[in-house]
Tab-separated table of C-alpha atoms (C1' of nucleotides) in Angstrom:
chain	number	residue	atom	x	y	z
A	1	MET	CA	-39.775	-37.507	62.992
A	2	THR	CA	-39.439	-33.876	63.955
A	3	GLN	CA	-38.878	-32.079	60.664
A	4	HIS	CA	-35.996	-30.164	62.113
A	5	LYS	CA	-34.102	-27.301	60.538
A	6	THR	CA	-34.931	-28.258	56.965
A	7	LYS	CA	-36.260	-24.946	55.783
A	8	GLU	CA	-38.388	-25.140	52.718
A	9	THR	CA	-37.004	-22.282	50.667
A	10	TYR	CA	-33.943	-20.041	50.524
A	11	SER	CA	-32.994	-16.711	49.020
A	12	ILE	CA	-29.896	-16.392	46.904
A	13	GLY	CA	-28.204	-14.454	49.690
A	14	GLU	CA	-28.900	-17.134	52.275
A	15	LEU	CA	-27.370	-19.852	50.140
A	16	ALA	CA	-24.427	-17.639	49.305
A	17	LYS	CA	-23.746	-17.081	52.978
A	18	GLU	CA	-24.242	-20.728	53.918
A	19	PHE	CA	-21.746	-21.970	51.359
A	20	ASP	CA	-19.441	-18.989	51.557
A	21	ILE	CA	-19.692	-17.995	47.917
A	22	THR	CA	-21.119	-14.911	46.165
A	23	PRO	CA	-24.608	-14.565	44.693
A	24	ARG	CA	-22.854	-13.895	41.420
A	25	SER	CA	-21.479	-17.434	41.440
A	26	ILE	CA	-24.900	-18.915	42.060
A	27	ARG	CA	-26.397	-16.914	39.207
A	28	PHE	CA	-23.511	-18.026	37.038
A	29	TYR	CA	-24.219	-21.670	37.764
A	30	GLU	CA	-27.802	-21.046	36.680
A	31	GLU	CA	-26.560	-19.435	33.458
A	32	GLN	CA	-24.652	-22.657	32.831
A	33	ASP	CA	-27.811	-24.717	33.386
A	34	LEU	CA	-26.639	-26.257	36.624
A	35	LEU	CA	-29.537	-24.789	38.612
A	36	SER	CA	-33.057	-23.688	37.735
A	37	PRO	CA	-34.792	-22.220	40.780
A	38	GLU	CA	-38.392	-21.040	40.877
A	39	ARG	CA	-39.223	-17.360	40.766
A	40	THR	CA	-41.677	-15.027	42.409
A	41	GLY	CA	-41.682	-12.158	39.994
A	42	GLN	CA	-38.027	-11.576	39.293
A	43	THR	CA	-36.716	-12.994	42.524
A	44	ARG	CA	-35.186	-16.456	42.654
A	45	ILE	CA	-36.519	-18.924	45.212
A	46	TYR	CA	-34.408	-21.978	45.965
A	47	CYS	CA	-35.882	-25.184	47.355
A	48	ASN	CA	-34.085	-27.993	49.168
A	49	LYS	CA	-33.410	-29.829	45.960
A	50	ASP	CA	-31.693	-26.745	44.592
A	51	ARG	CA	-29.648	-26.497	47.750
A	52	VAL	CA	-28.480	-30.083	47.420
A	53	ARG	CA	-27.548	-29.438	43.813
A	54	LEU	CA	-25.484	-26.463	44.850
A	55	LYS	CA	-23.708	-28.555	47.437
A	56	LEU	CA	-22.895	-31.124	44.770
A	57	ILE	CA	-21.597	-28.435	42.435
A	58	LEU	CA	-19.193	-27.207	45.092
A	59	ARG	CA	-18.044	-30.695	45.931
A	60	GLY	CA	-17.367	-31.349	42.264
A	61	LYS	CA	-15.390	-28.142	42.028
A	62	ARG	CA	-13.252	-29.028	45.005
A	63	LEU	CA	-12.402	-32.229	43.196
A	64	GLY	CA	-11.249	-30.313	40.150
A	65	PHE	CA	-14.188	-30.958	37.854
A	66	SER	CA	-15.147	-28.186	35.463
A	67	LEU	CA	-18.681	-26.860	35.501
A	68	ALA	CA	-19.221	-28.517	32.143
A	69	GLU	CA	-18.213	-31.884	33.589
A	70	ILE	CA	-20.440	-31.377	36.587
A	71	LYS	CA	-23.359	-30.597	34.308
A	72	ASN	CA	-22.511	-33.756	32.474
A	73	LEU	CA	-22.641	-35.775	35.679
A	74	PHE	CA	-25.982	-34.218	36.557
A	75	GLU	CA	-27.485	-35.132	33.237
A	76	LEU	CA	-26.076	-38.588	33.713
A	77	TYR	CA	-27.631	-38.842	37.140
A	78	ASP	CA	-30.958	-37.235	36.240
A	79	SER	CA	-31.670	-39.101	33.067
A	80	ASN	CA	-33.851	-42.108	33.370
A	81	PRO	CA	-32.559	-43.799	30.322
A	82	ASN	CA	-34.139	-46.650	28.526
A	83	SER	CA	-31.851	-47.929	25.809
A	84	MET	CA	-29.077	-50.348	26.569
A	85	LEU	CA	-26.742	-48.121	24.623
A	86	GLN	CA	-27.443	-45.216	26.933
A	87	LEU	CA	-27.023	-47.368	29.995
A	88	GLU	CA	-23.706	-48.703	28.854
A	89	THR	CA	-22.471	-45.263	27.931
A	90	MET	CA	-23.367	-44.214	31.417
A	91	LEU	CA	-21.445	-47.069	32.983
A	92	GLN	CA	-18.444	-46.132	30.886
A	93	MET	CA	-18.640	-42.560	32.100
A	94	THR	CA	-18.871	-43.502	35.761
A	95	GLU	CA	-15.865	-45.759	35.237
A	96	GLN	CA	-13.903	-42.856	33.777
A	97	LYS	CA	-14.694	-40.651	36.752
A	98	ARG	CA	-13.767	-43.472	39.056
A	99	ALA	CA	-10.361	-43.786	37.431
A	100	ILE	CA	-9.729	-40.099	37.959
A	101	LEU	CA	-10.769	-40.385	41.581
A	102	ARG	CA	-8.451	-43.336	42.125
A	103	GLN	CA	-5.585	-41.344	40.623
A	104	GLN	CA	-6.402	-38.498	42.994
A	105	LEU	CA	-6.389	-40.840	45.952
A	106	ASP	CA	-2.904	-42.002	44.984
A	107	ASP	CA	-1.755	-38.430	44.539
A	108	ILE	CA	-3.108	-37.450	47.923
A	109	GLN	CA	-1.349	-40.297	49.673
A	110	MET	CA	1.981	-39.402	48.119
A	111	LEU	CA	1.570	-35.745	48.919
A	112	MET	CA	0.601	-36.549	52.508
A	113	ALA	CA	3.740	-38.623	52.857
A	114	GLU	CA	5.812	-35.719	51.603
A	115	LEU	CA	4.123	-33.376	54.040
A	116	ASP	CA	5.020	-35.808	56.800
A	117	GLU	CA	8.660	-35.576	55.798
A	118	VAL	CA	8.632	-31.801	55.819
A	119	GLU	CA	6.914	-31.770	59.188
A	120	ASN	CA	9.367	-34.163	60.720
A	121	ARG	CA	12.306	-32.144	59.522
A	122	CYS	CA	10.627	-29.096	61.016
A	123	ARG	CA	10.004	-30.696	64.379
A	124	ASP	CA	13.560	-31.965	64.573
A	125	GLU	CA	14.939	-28.520	63.970
A	126	LEU	CA	12.578	-26.974	66.449
A	127	ALA	CA	13.757	-29.463	69.056
A	128	GLU	CA	17.375	-28.579	68.256
A	129	LEU	CA	16.640	-24.915	68.719
A	130	GLN	CA	14.962	-25.505	72.044
A	131	LYS	CA	17.873	-27.547	73.307
A	132	GLY	CA	20.045	-24.567	72.518
A	133	ASN	CA	18.000	-22.380	74.837
B	1	MET	CA	22.636	-51.968	42.144
B	2	THR	CA	22.294	-51.885	38.360
B	3	GLN	CA	21.683	-48.248	37.582
B	4	HIS	CA	18.837	-49.123	35.272
B	5	LYS	CA	16.936	-46.816	32.969
B	6	THR	CA	17.730	-43.610	34.885
B	7	LYS	CA	18.994	-41.507	32.059
B	8	GLU	CA	21.068	-38.548	33.126
B	9	THR	CA	19.574	-35.764	31.016
B	10	TYR	CA	16.479	-35.059	28.956
B	11	SER	CA	15.446	-32.660	26.232
B	12	ILE	CA	12.282	-30.653	26.594
B	13	GLY	CA	10.628	-32.766	23.951
B	14	GLU	CA	11.447	-36.022	25.715
B	15	LEU	CA	9.924	-34.840	28.959
B	16	ALA	CA	6.910	-33.463	27.135
B	17	LYS	CA	6.317	-36.824	25.512
B	18	GLU	CA	6.899	-38.789	28.709
B	19	PHE	CA	4.349	-36.781	30.695
B	20	ASP	CA	1.988	-36.154	27.809
B	21	ILE	CA	2.127	-32.375	27.909
B	22	THR	CA	3.457	-29.752	25.484
B	23	PRO	CA	6.914	-28.147	25.544
B	24	ARG	CA	5.071	-24.859	25.916
B	25	SER	CA	3.753	-25.975	29.287
B	26	ILE	CA	7.220	-26.923	30.508
B	27	ARG	CA	8.601	-23.566	29.419
B	28	PHE	CA	5.692	-21.895	31.145
B	29	TYR	CA	6.473	-23.658	34.418
B	30	GLU	CA	9.995	-22.342	34.106
B	31	GLU	CA	8.662	-18.814	33.557
B	32	GLN	CA	6.802	-19.245	36.821
B	33	ASP	CA	9.999	-20.278	38.595
B	34	LEU	CA	8.934	-23.859	39.106
B	35	LEU	CA	11.852	-25.245	37.096
B	36	SER	CA	15.328	-23.979	36.247
B	37	PRO	CA	17.136	-26.393	33.923
B	38	GLU	CA	20.695	-25.993	32.734
B	39	ARG	CA	21.429	-24.772	29.230
B	40	THR	CA	23.886	-25.539	26.490
B	41	GLY	CA	23.740	-22.402	24.458
B	42	GLN	CA	20.032	-21.697	24.189
B	43	THR	CA	18.902	-25.251	24.552
B	44	ARG	CA	17.467	-26.479	27.850
B	45	ILE	CA	18.930	-29.589	29.442
B	46	TYR	CA	16.883	-31.282	32.163
B	47	CYS	CA	18.463	-33.494	34.791
B	48	ASN	CA	16.757	-36.115	36.957
B	49	LYS	CA	16.020	-33.628	39.672
B	50	ASP	CA	14.209	-31.453	37.154
B	51	ARG	CA	12.251	-34.451	35.994
B	52	VAL	CA	11.141	-35.238	39.543
B	53	ARG	CA	10.094	-31.633	40.010
B	54	LEU	CA	8.001	-31.792	36.882
B	55	LYS	CA	6.325	-34.937	38.134
B	56	LEU	CA	5.507	-33.169	41.382
B	57	ILE	CA	4.074	-30.193	39.513
B	58	LEU	CA	1.722	-32.429	37.585
B	59	ARG	CA	0.654	-34.289	40.703
B	60	GLY	CA	-0.132	-31.002	42.398
B	61	LYS	CA	-2.143	-29.903	39.415
B	62	ARG	CA	-4.197	-33.080	39.427
B	63	LEU	CA	-5.047	-32.276	43.015
B	64	GLY	CA	-6.320	-28.855	42.059
B	65	PHE	CA	-3.431	-26.764	43.340
B	66	SER	CA	-2.560	-23.635	41.389
B	67	LEU	CA	0.964	-23.205	40.092
B	68	ALA	CA	1.465	-20.473	42.683
B	69	GLU	CA	0.522	-22.880	45.477
B	70	ILE	CA	2.803	-25.534	44.074
B	71	LYS	CA	5.648	-23.061	43.989
B	72	ASN	CA	4.810	-22.283	47.584
B	73	LEU	CA	5.063	-25.947	48.521
B	74	PHE	CA	8.404	-26.197	46.736
B	75	GLU	CA	9.839	-23.242	48.616
B	76	LEU	CA	8.514	-24.780	51.781
B	77	TYR	CA	10.182	-28.062	50.979
B	78	ASP	CA	13.453	-26.567	49.727
B	79	SER	CA	14.026	-24.019	52.423
B	80	ASN	CA	16.202	-24.990	55.337
B	81	PRO	CA	14.947	-22.399	57.771
B	82	ASN	CA	16.512	-21.501	61.059
B	83	SER	CA	14.208	-19.270	63.038
B	84	MET	CA	11.472	-20.708	65.200
B	85	LEU	CA	9.042	-18.289	63.611
B	86	GLN	CA	9.807	-19.653	60.165
B	87	LEU	CA	9.517	-23.207	61.370
B	88	GLU	CA	6.171	-22.613	62.976
B	89	THR	CA	4.871	-20.799	59.931
B	90	MET	CA	5.909	-23.812	57.955
B	91	LEU	CA	4.056	-26.208	60.233
B	92	GLN	CA	0.975	-24.057	59.896
B	93	MET	CA	1.209	-24.231	56.126
B	94	THR	CA	1.573	-27.986	56.040
B	95	GLU	CA	-1.445	-28.227	58.314
B	96	GLN	CA	-3.457	-26.077	55.928
B	97	LYS	CA	-2.566	-28.270	52.981
B	98	ARG	CA	-3.399	-31.310	55.049
B	99	ALA	CA	-6.844	-29.921	55.796
B	100	ILE	CA	-7.500	-29.414	52.112
B	101	LEU	CA	-6.392	-32.957	51.383
B	102	ARG	CA	-8.655	-34.357	54.102
B	103	GLN	CA	-11.562	-32.416	52.637
B	104	GLN	CA	-10.776	-33.879	49.249
B	105	LEU	CA	-10.700	-37.373	50.680
B	106	ASP	CA	-14.171	-36.821	52.130
B	107	ASP	CA	-15.407	-35.438	48.848
B	108	ILE	CA	-14.021	-38.375	46.951
B	109	GLN	CA	-15.671	-40.892	49.236
B	110	MET	CA	-19.052	-39.235	48.917
B	111	LEU	CA	-18.738	-38.982	45.176
B	112	MET	CA	-17.704	-42.614	44.942
B	113	ALA	CA	-20.777	-43.590	46.912
B	114	GLU	CA	-22.955	-41.613	44.549
B	115	LEU	CA	-21.300	-43.236	41.580
B	116	ASP	CA	-22.097	-46.608	43.143
B	117	GLU	CA	-25.749	-45.645	43.330
B	118	VAL	CA	-25.841	-44.558	39.710
B	119	GLU	CA	-24.120	-47.738	38.662
B	120	ASN	CA	-26.488	-49.912	40.600
B	121	ARG	CA	-29.508	-48.205	39.107
B	122	CYS	CA	-27.924	-48.752	35.739
B	123	ARG	CA	-27.249	-52.426	36.256
B	124	ASP	CA	-30.748	-53.006	37.569
B	125	GLU	CA	-32.279	-51.422	34.540
B	126	LEU	CA	-29.994	-53.340	32.238
B	127	ALA	CA	-31.074	-56.567	33.917
B	128	GLU	CA	-34.723	-55.602	33.470
B	129	LEU	CA	-34.179	-54.955	29.798
B	130	GLN	CA	-32.480	-58.297	29.318
B	131	LYS	CA	-35.263	-60.185	31.055
B	132	GLY	CA	-37.601	-58.614	28.512
B	133	ASN	CA	-35.624	-60.199	25.694
C	1	DG	C1'	-42.506	7.530	54.125
C	2	DT	C1'	-38.037	6.949	53.601
C	3	DA	C1'	-33.591	4.863	54.020
C	4	DA	C1'	-30.900	0.722	54.175
C	5	DA	C1'	-30.513	-4.014	52.738
C	6	DG	C1'	-30.914	-7.158	49.371
C	7	DA	C1'	-32.859	-8.468	44.829
C	8	DT	C1'	-32.498	-8.012	39.509
C	9	DT	C1'	-30.286	-7.600	34.483
C	10	DA	C1'	-26.586	-6.275	31.447
C	11	DA	C1'	-22.140	-5.821	30.117
C	12	DC	C1'	-17.380	-5.213	30.449
C	13	DG	C1'	-12.976	-6.639	33.199
C	14	DT	C1'	-9.770	-10.094	35.190
C	15	DT	C1'	-6.718	-14.132	36.151
C	16	DA	C1'	-4.588	-18.585	35.383
C	17	DA	C1'	-2.677	-21.641	32.318
C	18	DC	C1'	-1.559	-22.399	28.628
C	19	DG	C1'	-2.396	-22.371	22.784
C	20	DT	C1'	-0.984	-20.401	18.652
C	21	DT	C1'	1.493	-17.977	15.343
C	22	DA	C1'	5.614	-15.770	13.536
C	23	DG	C1'	10.324	-15.696	12.793
C	24	DG	C1'	14.615	-17.688	13.303
C	25	DG	C1'	18.807	-20.971	14.679
C	26	DT	C1'	21.019	-25.958	14.631
C	27	DT	C1'	21.973	-30.558	13.488
C	28	DA	C1'	21.242	-35.397	11.139
C	29	DG	C1'	20.189	-37.780	6.911
C	30	DG	C1'	19.877	-38.596	1.984
D	1	DC	C1'	22.675	-28.569	-0.315
D	2	DC	C1'	18.477	-28.834	1.512
D	3	DT	C1'	14.759	-30.496	4.070
D	4	DA	C1'	12.881	-32.491	8.260
D	5	DA	C1'	12.965	-32.520	12.991
D	6	DC	C1'	14.220	-30.477	16.676
D	7	DC	C1'	15.230	-26.240	19.551
D	8	DC	C1'	14.560	-21.045	20.763
D	9	DT	C1'	12.193	-16.149	21.919
D	10	DA	C1'	8.478	-12.958	21.644
D	11	DA	C1'	3.996	-11.709	21.673
D	12	DC	C1'	-0.742	-11.954	21.011
D	13	DG	C1'	-5.097	-15.081	21.563
D	14	DT	C1'	-8.206	-18.085	24.294
D	15	DT	C1'	-11.197	-20.263	27.888
D	16	DA	C1'	-13.259	-20.909	32.376
D	17	DA	C1'	-15.154	-18.929	36.238
D	18	DC	C1'	-16.281	-15.632	38.080
D	19	DG	C1'	-15.484	-10.051	39.804
D	20	DT	C1'	-17.032	-5.520	39.211
D	21	DT	C1'	-19.699	-1.749	38.058
D	22	DA	C1'	-23.948	0.555	36.826
D	23	DA	C1'	-28.566	1.298	36.837
D	24	DT	C1'	-32.870	-0.179	38.610
D	25	DC	C1'	-36.440	-2.482	41.618
D	26	DT	C1'	-38.412	-4.377	46.222
D	27	DT	C1'	-38.830	-5.255	50.669
D	28	DT	C1'	-38.153	-4.533	55.468
D	29	DA	C1'	-37.315	-1.569	59.739
D	30	DC	C1'	-38.233	2.260	62.219
DNA sequence: GTAAAGATTAACGTTAACGTTAGGGTTAGG
DNA sequence: CCTAACCCTAACGTTAACGTTAATCTTTAC
């Protein structure tokens, strides 16, 4: 149970470096209500929860979600809803996201197959060239 | 071998409707050198090859590629290069794309897992509510 | 104590990917 | 003949997601 390497707090610069983005981006995400770090005076202090959030934001972006959609997912995840209506709305939303993800999986497989083709053509031609030597 | 349903040519409006985008978008892709349909007078005439290209553009977009990157992939696919340098550059590029796709696959799996969690929490709470009735 | 490194707000600039509007040409139907 | 449904070019407008610049404030190193 050695609490290893999980620092308690981070500066904006540290997070920026860790995730290879600019401080400006991190501040922008806060402007859009995706983060809300503590402060000491003016300076922002990020805790582990903030860091995880940031990681999720970046993952969402890589998947082509807009910041607005990511915020949406956060609210969905954070809310501890009580009405059946809310719960069912939530299930609908997760199903929507899931459909998009499935589509992306299909797309990726097709694209990978096409890359294979290109690569094979390449390797064949390279082999031809080397025979010529 | 019944040549079924593969029409020979398409108008811009037909393609727009089929892929659920606007004619403006299709013209824009042409501006960016991603398409180059024939013309009769001013009017654009799209053949099957053009239609396939358009499909590929949209797939790329769903995967978060920019139009510039998609154009890049097209050139990569279309070119029939002869120098070893070109061939090796090409292999490097396909490997880059592949890395991005692998990252996306990881991202998707993690996100799916998180969606599962949310859904389970939802279903549990729904069950609780229904017991109360 | 002072200089460099990193923090802040505020505000204007930029790029991609179209949307929108204006103005005009062509063909099919009633 | 004329109107509706298409097509076209040209050009300006829009949105998201930051980049950039300026002007200032703190903190850390020597």
